[in-house]
Amino acid sequence: MLLAFSIAPLGAGESVTEAVADAVAIVRESGLPYRLDSMFTTVEGDWDEVLAVVRRASDVLTERGHRVSLVMKADIRPGRSGELTGKVERVEQELDRRTSTV
């Protein structure tokens, strides 16, 4: 599965950079494939692995004594792997195909 999540403490002031870095460090330490962008962190793995990582990340922010906002979106395709890059590659190939036929 792919699970994109956005996590941030509420009431922590204007910048949440340090808190988000703490959460992403948990993802990095998990060893699971992931991609960080400006809005979400997407992690690839099975249900138990991915949800455990998100849980640890939210626990780290909760330990700071803040209320935590968590948004998640999942793409669940049993038996598939490599989709963190595979989905993007297929879209790029389709765009290339369209460009070459014009």
Coordinates of C-alpha atoms in Angstrom, one line a residue:
M1 CA 0.0 0.0 0.0
L2 CA 0.9 3.6 -0.4
L3 CA -0.1 5.9 2.4
A4 CA 0.3 9.7 2.1
F5 CA 0.1 11.5 5.4
S6 CA 0.5 15.1 6.6
I7 CA 1.1 15.6 10.3
A8 CA 1.6 18.8 12.2
P9 CA 1.2 20.0 15.8
L10 CA -1.5 22.5 16.5
G11 CA -0.7 25.4 18.7
A12 CA 3.0 25.2 18.1
G13 CA 3.4 28.6 16.6
E14 CA 3.9 29.7 13.1
S15 CA 6.6 27.2 12.0
V16 CA 6.2 23.5 12.3
T17 CA 9.5 22.6 10.6
E18 CA 11.1 21.0 13.6
A19 CA 8.1 18.9 14.5
V20 CA 7.6 17.7 10.9
A21 CA 11.3 16.8 10.8
D22 CA 10.9 14.7 13.9
A23 CA 8.0 12.9 12.2
V24 CA 9.9 12.3 9.0
A25 CA 12.9 11.1 11.0
I26 CA 10.6 8.3 12.2
V27 CA 9.7 7.4 8.7
R28 CA 13.4 7.5 7.6
E29 CA 14.4 5.2 10.5
S30 CA 11.7 2.7 9.5
G31 CA 13.6 1.7 6.4
L32 CA 10.4 1.7 4.4
P33 CA 10.5 3.4 1.0
Y34 CA 9.1 6.9 1.2
R35 CA 8.9 10.2 -0.6
L36 CA 8.7 13.6 1.0
D37 CA 7.2 16.6 -0.7
S38 CA 6.0 20.0 0.4
M39 CA 2.6 18.8 1.6
F40 CA 2.8 15.0 2.3
T41 CA 5.1 12.2 3.1
T42 CA 4.2 9.0 1.2
V43 CA 5.3 5.7 2.6
E44 CA 5.1 2.3 0.9
G45 CA 4.7 -1.0 2.7
D46 CA 2.1 -3.3 4.2
W47 CA -0.8 -2.2 6.4
D48 CA 0.9 -3.0 9.7
E49 CA 4.3 -1.5 8.8
V50 CA 2.9 1.7 7.4
L51 CA 0.3 2.3 10.1
A52 CA 2.9 1.6 12.8
V53 CA 5.2 4.3 11.3
V54 CA 2.4 6.8 11.2
R55 CA 1.5 5.9 14.8
R56 CA 5.1 6.4 16.0
A57 CA 5.3 9.7 14.2
S58 CA 2.1 11.0 15.8
D59 CA 3.3 9.7 19.2
V60 CA 6.5 11.8 18.8
L61 CA 4.5 14.9 18.1
T62 CA 2.1 14.2 21.0
E63 CA 5.0 13.9 23.4
R64 CA 5.7 17.6 22.7
G65 CA 2.4 18.3 24.5
H66 CA 0.7 19.5 21.4
R67 CA -2.6 18.6 19.8
V68 CA -1.8 16.8 16.5
S69 CA -3.5 17.2 13.1
L70 CA -3.1 14.1 10.9
V71 CA -4.5 13.7 7.3
M72 CA -4.1 10.3 5.5
K73 CA -4.8 9.0 2.1
A74 CA -4.1 5.4 1.1
D75 CA -3.9 3.5 -2.2
I76 CA -4.3 -0.2 -1.3
R77 CA -3.3 -2.7 -4.0
P78 CA -2.5 -6.1 -2.5
G79 CA 0.4 -7.8 -4.2
R80 CA 1.9 -4.6 -5.7
S81 CA 5.2 -3.1 -4.7
G82 CA 7.4 -0.3 -6.2
E83 CA 4.4 1.9 -6.7
L84 CA 6.0 4.9 -5.0
T85 CA 7.9 5.4 -8.3
G86 CA 5.9 3.1 -10.6
K87 CA 2.7 5.2 -10.6
V88 CA 4.7 8.3 -11.6
E89 CA 6.7 6.5 -14.2
R90 CA 3.5 5.2 -15.9
V91 CA 2.0 8.7 -16.1
E92 CA 5.3 10.1 -17.5
Q93 CA 5.3 7.3 -20.1
E94 CA 1.8 8.2 -21.1
L95 CA 2.7 11.9 -21.4
D96 CA 5.7 10.9 -23.6
R97 CA 3.5 8.7 -25.7
R98 CA 1.1 11.6 -26.3
T99 CA 3.9 13.9 -27.2
S100 CA 5.4 11.5 -29.7
T101 CA 2.1 11.0 -31.5
V102 CA 1.3 14.6 -32.0

